[in-house]
Amino acid sequence: MKGFQFTKFTPSEDGNTPFDKLMDLFMELLTYTNGDVSEALQWMTQLDQQYQLTSQEYGLGDFIDDLKDRGYITEDQSSGTIKITPKTEQSIRKRSLEEIFGKLKKTKSGDHRTFRPGQGDEINPETRPYQFGDTLEQIDFTNSIRNAQINHGIESFQMREDDLSIRETDFKSQTSTVLMIDISHSMILYGEDRITPAKKVAMALSELITTKYPKDTLDIVVFGNDAWPVAIKDLPYLEVGPYHTNTVAGLELAMDLLRRRRNPNKQIFMITDGKPTCLKQGKRYYKNSFGLDRKITNRCINLAAQCKKLKIPITTFMIASDPYLQRFVQEFTETNNGKAFFASLDRLGAFIFRDFENGKRKTVY
């Protein structure tokens, strides 16, 4: 009888294939290049020349071929342009989710559970006797027929009201969310790249909501001089424009979108560097980039108070470390009784969490 022959196994440095190693870098660069494949590959070529990322067995040409074969990029034969596919867009969002919130598994139900029974869509294992007002869909016919057989016998089978058994369903709450993203020029001012971590947080939140809570609704709003909605698939392509920061326009659009949603639970996530600098008055823009203008900030504070009255909490992700900007976000969040995460640019995964509703403060990693 032949036995097993064992040979020495020499794993790679981190267990990943050459494609996986280059793919991690490619995904990271796509976030910085706003989804520009050509620019990302040019950066990879320069990095390869400096750090020898590839080998003679597997070069960048092989990596590009694998990207095409696996459906991550597509090339227009007529123009020669290369673009990422929806598969890559989703991979970027998943990567951001894992980087910031850790690995979360997708659930079949994906909802916010409560401890109250009611008219929901998850069957409760317990039953109760019929009560006036119960609907036909709530009747557990198997248990009801069994009760009728026990109470009246098989020979004279009949079903009465006392035989009916009701199986309730658990009530599950749903939430409508608006995600606001600041794309003003201040997000790249003074050489600080704030838009890249902002996009990472936005993609992580959108992936978290769509995978963990697929029955929720999610609207995405970007705001500069004005505010307008964008699709989830467009998040990797967001770029900063020559805009001021009209936080008021973003909040007004967010509130308008939430008014159209029928869910009783509503919330706003806002990713910004915290400095509103613009208002639109009729057809004229009122602008002031020199510090915090009370005419502008008061409008923001008033909208925060309105959201509080409408029971719309605002969670702010502050992508900046300026003390005077943090003081404004603190006042804004305290007025709304919302929550705030203060993030530094070099520690994207760590946030200083402030919950003004419960008076809590902690560091979240």
XYZ file of C-alpha atoms in Angstrom, residues 91-275:
185
model
C -15.304 46.043 -4.682
C -14.085 49.543 -3.821
C -17.079 50.065 -1.519
C -16.519 46.682 0.149
C -12.842 47.462 0.629
C -13.718 50.760 2.294
C -16.260 49.004 4.509
C -13.696 46.427 5.663
C -11.064 49.096 6.226
C -13.264 51.293 8.406
C -15.911 49.056 9.991
C -14.323 45.609 9.754
C -15.740 42.605 7.918
C -19.515 42.336 8.204
C -21.538 39.515 6.699
C -24.599 40.119 4.583
C -27.801 38.893 6.208
C -30.913 37.592 4.513
C -33.254 39.801 6.467
C -31.032 42.788 7.108
C -33.184 44.939 9.379
C -33.284 46.845 12.650
C -34.973 44.476 15.076
C -37.294 45.570 17.849
C -38.784 43.642 20.740
C -42.423 44.355 19.845
C -44.721 41.930 18.012
C -46.873 43.405 15.276
C -47.570 43.406 11.567
C -44.135 42.574 10.267
C -42.608 40.126 7.836
C -40.872 37.660 10.170
C -42.993 34.839 11.580
C -43.137 34.547 15.346
C -42.981 30.875 16.539
C -45.585 31.491 19.252
C -49.347 31.425 18.633
C -52.381 32.833 20.433
C -56.183 32.470 20.245
C -58.123 34.456 17.651
C -59.243 37.968 18.575
C -61.674 40.229 16.789
C -59.836 42.256 14.164
C -57.221 39.640 13.268
C -56.718 39.267 9.515
C -57.039 36.114 7.432
C -53.297 36.141 6.688
C -52.510 35.774 10.401
C -54.417 32.482 10.836
C -52.234 29.417 11.361
C -54.414 26.895 9.526
C -52.364 23.861 10.572
C -52.818 24.523 14.276
C -56.411 25.663 13.727
C -57.369 22.390 11.987
C -55.645 20.394 14.705
C -57.571 22.341 17.376
C -60.843 21.656 15.541
C -60.093 17.906 15.373
C -59.270 17.788 19.080
C -62.287 19.850 20.139
C -64.946 18.319 17.846
C -63.582 14.997 16.596
C -62.872 13.817 13.064
C -66.327 12.353 12.342
C -68.187 15.604 13.033
C -65.453 17.951 11.901
C -66.219 21.656 12.142
C -64.196 24.793 12.779
C -65.369 27.543 15.056
C -63.923 30.835 16.193
C -62.528 29.253 19.354
C -60.493 26.812 17.245
C -58.626 29.485 15.306
C -54.974 29.980 16.148
C -53.136 33.185 15.273
C -49.439 33.332 14.478
C -48.069 36.828 14.850
C -45.159 38.334 13.015
C -42.379 40.337 14.610
C -42.342 44.019 13.830
C -39.090 45.252 12.324
C -38.276 48.901 11.892
C -36.881 50.360 8.695
C -34.808 53.488 8.324
C -34.475 56.063 5.560
C -31.008 57.576 5.384
C -29.578 60.519 3.464
C -25.803 60.564 3.110
C -24.380 64.074 2.551
C -20.854 64.508 1.132
C -18.945 67.778 1.048
C -17.168 68.290 -2.322
C -16.110 71.912 -1.796
C -12.602 73.171 -2.571
C -11.726 73.251 1.128
C -11.636 69.442 1.053
C -8.235 69.677 -0.694
C -7.110 73.047 0.622
C -3.583 73.657 1.989
C -2.370 70.369 0.502
C -4.599 68.259 2.762
C -6.453 65.502 0.924
C -9.755 65.340 2.787
C -11.915 64.129 -0.090
C -10.272 60.676 -0.291
C -11.007 59.711 3.344
C -14.442 61.300 2.919
C -15.148 59.061 -0.080
C -13.907 56.046 1.846
C -16.281 56.786 4.717
C -19.140 57.396 2.243
C -18.505 54.127 0.389
C -18.197 52.232 3.664
C -21.478 53.650 4.987
C -23.318 52.954 1.719
C -21.999 49.386 1.631
C -22.879 48.915 5.303
C -26.460 50.079 4.779
C -27.073 48.181 1.529
C -25.587 44.893 2.813
C -26.475 44.916 6.505
C -29.848 46.660 6.140
C -31.039 46.015 2.556
C -34.634 46.970 3.375
C -33.612 50.498 4.326
C -33.587 53.335 1.816
C -30.450 55.344 1.046
C -30.163 58.654 -0.811
C -26.795 60.314 -1.451
C -26.402 64.091 -1.695
C -23.262 66.038 -2.584
C -23.009 69.728 -1.787
C -20.760 72.572 -2.952
C -22.268 75.896 -4.030
C -25.487 73.918 -4.495
C -26.635 70.414 -3.604
C -27.730 67.572 -5.864
C -28.307 63.798 -5.566
C -25.910 61.163 -6.922
C -26.097 57.370 -7.297
C -24.155 54.914 -5.126
C -22.246 53.658 -8.150
C -20.880 57.192 -8.733
C -19.159 57.453 -5.329
C -15.680 56.360 -6.541
C -15.756 59.097 -9.193
C -16.529 62.035 -6.899
C -14.180 64.977 -7.331
C -13.738 68.236 -5.495
C -14.856 71.253 -7.495
C -14.187 75.001 -7.328
C -17.061 75.265 -4.871
C -17.779 76.900 -1.561
C -19.555 74.877 1.142
C -23.314 75.381 1.083
C -24.197 73.118 4.001
C -27.642 74.721 4.193
C -28.493 73.606 0.635
C -27.367 70.080 1.459
C -29.472 69.913 4.605
C -32.533 71.359 2.872
C -32.277 68.800 0.052
C -31.756 65.989 2.574
C -34.846 67.030 4.524
C -36.851 67.263 1.290
C -35.820 63.731 0.298
C -36.738 62.367 3.726
C -40.185 63.998 3.573
C -40.965 61.754 0.598
C -40.060 58.619 2.531
C -42.837 56.862 4.420
C -40.583 55.190 6.970
C -41.070 56.666 10.437
C -37.338 56.355 11.193
C -35.183 58.877 9.342
C -31.598 60.040 9.713
C -28.888 62.105 8.026
C -25.189 61.235 7.741
C -23.002 64.225 6.836
C -19.333 63.953 5.828
C -17.624 67.345 5.810
C -14.632 69.364 6.955
C -17.109 71.355 9.035
C -16.805 74.814 7.517
